[in-house]
mmCIF file of C-alpha atoms in Angstrom:
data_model
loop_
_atom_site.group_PDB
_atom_site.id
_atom_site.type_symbol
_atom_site.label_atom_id
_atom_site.label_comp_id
_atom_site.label_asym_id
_atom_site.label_seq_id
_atom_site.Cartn_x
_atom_site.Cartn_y
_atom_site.Cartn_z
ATOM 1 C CA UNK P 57 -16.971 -20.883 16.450
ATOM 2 C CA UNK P 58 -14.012 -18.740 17.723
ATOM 3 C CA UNK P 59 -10.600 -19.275 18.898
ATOM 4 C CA UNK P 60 -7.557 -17.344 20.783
ATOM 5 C CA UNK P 61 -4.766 -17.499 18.255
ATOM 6 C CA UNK P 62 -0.833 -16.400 19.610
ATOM 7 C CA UNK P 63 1.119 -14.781 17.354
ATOM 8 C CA UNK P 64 3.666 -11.845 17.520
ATOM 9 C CA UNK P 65 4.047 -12.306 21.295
ATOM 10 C CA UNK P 66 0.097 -11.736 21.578
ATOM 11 C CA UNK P 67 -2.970 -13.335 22.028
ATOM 12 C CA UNK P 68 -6.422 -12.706 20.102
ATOM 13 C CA UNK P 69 -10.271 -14.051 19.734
ATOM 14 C CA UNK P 70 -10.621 -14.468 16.293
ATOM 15 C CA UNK P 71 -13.526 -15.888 14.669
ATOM 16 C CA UNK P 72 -14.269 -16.491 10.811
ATOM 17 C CA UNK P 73 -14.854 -13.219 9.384
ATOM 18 C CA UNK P 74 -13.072 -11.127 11.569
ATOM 19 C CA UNK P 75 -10.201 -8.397 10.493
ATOM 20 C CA UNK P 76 -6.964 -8.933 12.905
ATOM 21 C CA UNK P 77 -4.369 -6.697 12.918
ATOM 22 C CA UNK P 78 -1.035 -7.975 14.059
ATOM 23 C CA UNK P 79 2.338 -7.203 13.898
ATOM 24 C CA UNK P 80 4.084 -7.638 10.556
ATOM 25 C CA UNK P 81 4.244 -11.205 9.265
ATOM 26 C CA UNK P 82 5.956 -12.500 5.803
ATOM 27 C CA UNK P 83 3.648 -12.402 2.627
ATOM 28 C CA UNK P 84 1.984 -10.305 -0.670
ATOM 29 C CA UNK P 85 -1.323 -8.960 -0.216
ATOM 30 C CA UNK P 86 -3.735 -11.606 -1.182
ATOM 31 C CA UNK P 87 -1.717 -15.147 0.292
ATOM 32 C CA UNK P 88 -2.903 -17.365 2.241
ATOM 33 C CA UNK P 89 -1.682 -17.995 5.814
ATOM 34 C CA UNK P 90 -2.207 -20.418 8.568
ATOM 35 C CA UNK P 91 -1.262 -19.964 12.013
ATOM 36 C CA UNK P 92 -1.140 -22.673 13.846
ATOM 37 C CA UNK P 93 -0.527 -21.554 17.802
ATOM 38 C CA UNK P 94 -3.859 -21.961 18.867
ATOM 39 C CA UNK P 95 -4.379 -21.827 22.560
ATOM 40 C CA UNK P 96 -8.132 -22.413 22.585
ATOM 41 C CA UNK P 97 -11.206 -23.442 20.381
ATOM 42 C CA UNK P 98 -14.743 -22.316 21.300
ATOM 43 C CA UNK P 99 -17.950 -22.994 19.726
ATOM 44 C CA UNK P 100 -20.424 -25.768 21.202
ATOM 45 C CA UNK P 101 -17.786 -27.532 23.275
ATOM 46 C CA UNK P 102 -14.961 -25.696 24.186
ATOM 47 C CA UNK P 103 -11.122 -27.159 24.319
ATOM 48 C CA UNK P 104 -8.261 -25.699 25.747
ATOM 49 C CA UNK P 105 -4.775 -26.737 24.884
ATOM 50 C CA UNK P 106 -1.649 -27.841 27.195
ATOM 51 C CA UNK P 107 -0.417 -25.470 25.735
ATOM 52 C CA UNK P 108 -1.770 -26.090 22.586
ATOM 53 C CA UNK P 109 -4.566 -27.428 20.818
ATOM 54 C CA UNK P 110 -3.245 -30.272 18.345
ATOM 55 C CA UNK P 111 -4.677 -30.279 15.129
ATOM 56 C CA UNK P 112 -5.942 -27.066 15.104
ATOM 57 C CA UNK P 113 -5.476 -24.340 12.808
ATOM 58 C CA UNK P 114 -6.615 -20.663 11.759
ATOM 59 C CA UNK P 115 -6.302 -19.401 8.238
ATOM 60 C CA UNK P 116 -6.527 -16.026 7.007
ATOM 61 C CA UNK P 117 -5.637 -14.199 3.983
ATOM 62 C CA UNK P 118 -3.655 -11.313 4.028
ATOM 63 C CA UNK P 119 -5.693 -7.436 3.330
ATOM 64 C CA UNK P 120 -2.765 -5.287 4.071
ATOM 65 C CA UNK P 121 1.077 -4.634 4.311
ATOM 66 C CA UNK P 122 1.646 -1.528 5.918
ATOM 67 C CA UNK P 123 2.906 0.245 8.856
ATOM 68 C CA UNK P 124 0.787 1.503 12.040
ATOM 69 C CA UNK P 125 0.015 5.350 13.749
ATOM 70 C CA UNK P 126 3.390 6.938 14.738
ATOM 71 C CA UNK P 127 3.642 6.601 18.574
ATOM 72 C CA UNK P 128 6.019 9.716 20.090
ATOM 73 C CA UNK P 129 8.521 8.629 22.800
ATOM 74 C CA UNK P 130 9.522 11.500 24.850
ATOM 75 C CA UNK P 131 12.055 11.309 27.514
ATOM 76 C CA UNK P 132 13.592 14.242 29.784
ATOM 77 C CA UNK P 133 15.344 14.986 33.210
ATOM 78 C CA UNK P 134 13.694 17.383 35.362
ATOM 79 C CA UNK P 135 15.800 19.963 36.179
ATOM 80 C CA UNK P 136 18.388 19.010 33.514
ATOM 81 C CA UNK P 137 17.261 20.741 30.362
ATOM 82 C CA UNK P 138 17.659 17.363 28.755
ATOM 83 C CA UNK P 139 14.830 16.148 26.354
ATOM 84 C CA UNK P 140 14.785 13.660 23.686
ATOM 85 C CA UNK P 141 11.801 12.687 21.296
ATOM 86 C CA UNK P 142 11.564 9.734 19.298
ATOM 87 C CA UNK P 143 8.793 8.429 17.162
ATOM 88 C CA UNK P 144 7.853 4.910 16.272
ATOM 89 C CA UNK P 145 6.062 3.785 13.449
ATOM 90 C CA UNK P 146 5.329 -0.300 13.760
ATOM 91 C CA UNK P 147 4.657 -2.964 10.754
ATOM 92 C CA UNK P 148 1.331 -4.321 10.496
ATOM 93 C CA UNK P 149 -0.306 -6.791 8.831
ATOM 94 C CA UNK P 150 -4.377 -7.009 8.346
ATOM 95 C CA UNK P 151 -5.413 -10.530 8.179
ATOM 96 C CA UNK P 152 -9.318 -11.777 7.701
ATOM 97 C CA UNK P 153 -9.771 -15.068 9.027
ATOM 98 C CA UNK P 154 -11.603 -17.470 6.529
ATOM 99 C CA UNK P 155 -11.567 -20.642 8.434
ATOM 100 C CA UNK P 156 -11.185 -21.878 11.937
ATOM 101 C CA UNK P 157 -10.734 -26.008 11.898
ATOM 102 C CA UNK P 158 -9.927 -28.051 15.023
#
């Protein structure tokens, strides 16, 4: 059984044992969480929401609070001498999904 999930602005398969990492969502290491956006359930029949599927939930428990690779942002003019670099490190969170029920 498997499922796309929308959270964070994003959409994901996800089915039960599967490691997710998404963008940084409230918790400790070790809760429980539910999401409860689900788009789409697949398995032997498959049902796709308007937008969503009622009734349906994922839940996972959280691995890891953290924060992602650094991503470097560099801008410049050509001809300008002008240059600027930023860097970007985004917060994560590692979920494993434990149960899909629809």
């Amino acid at each position: 059984m498997y499922a796309v999930v929308k959270t964070g602005g994003k959409q994901y398969k996800v089915s039960e044992g599967d490691f997710l990492k998404i963008e940084k969502i409230q918790g400790e290491v070790g809760d429980s969480v539910t999401l409860a956006e689900i788009l789409m359930v697949g398995g032997d029949t498959v049902t796709i929401g308007t937008p969503l599927v009622p009734s349906a939930s994922v839940t996972g428990k959280i691995v890891e609070q953290g924060k992602d690779k650094k991503i470097l942002v560099f801008k410049s003019k050509r001809r300008k001498n002008s240059r600027k670099l930023n860097g970007h490190r985004q917060l994560k969170t590692v979920l494993k999904i434990e149960k899909i029920s629809a």
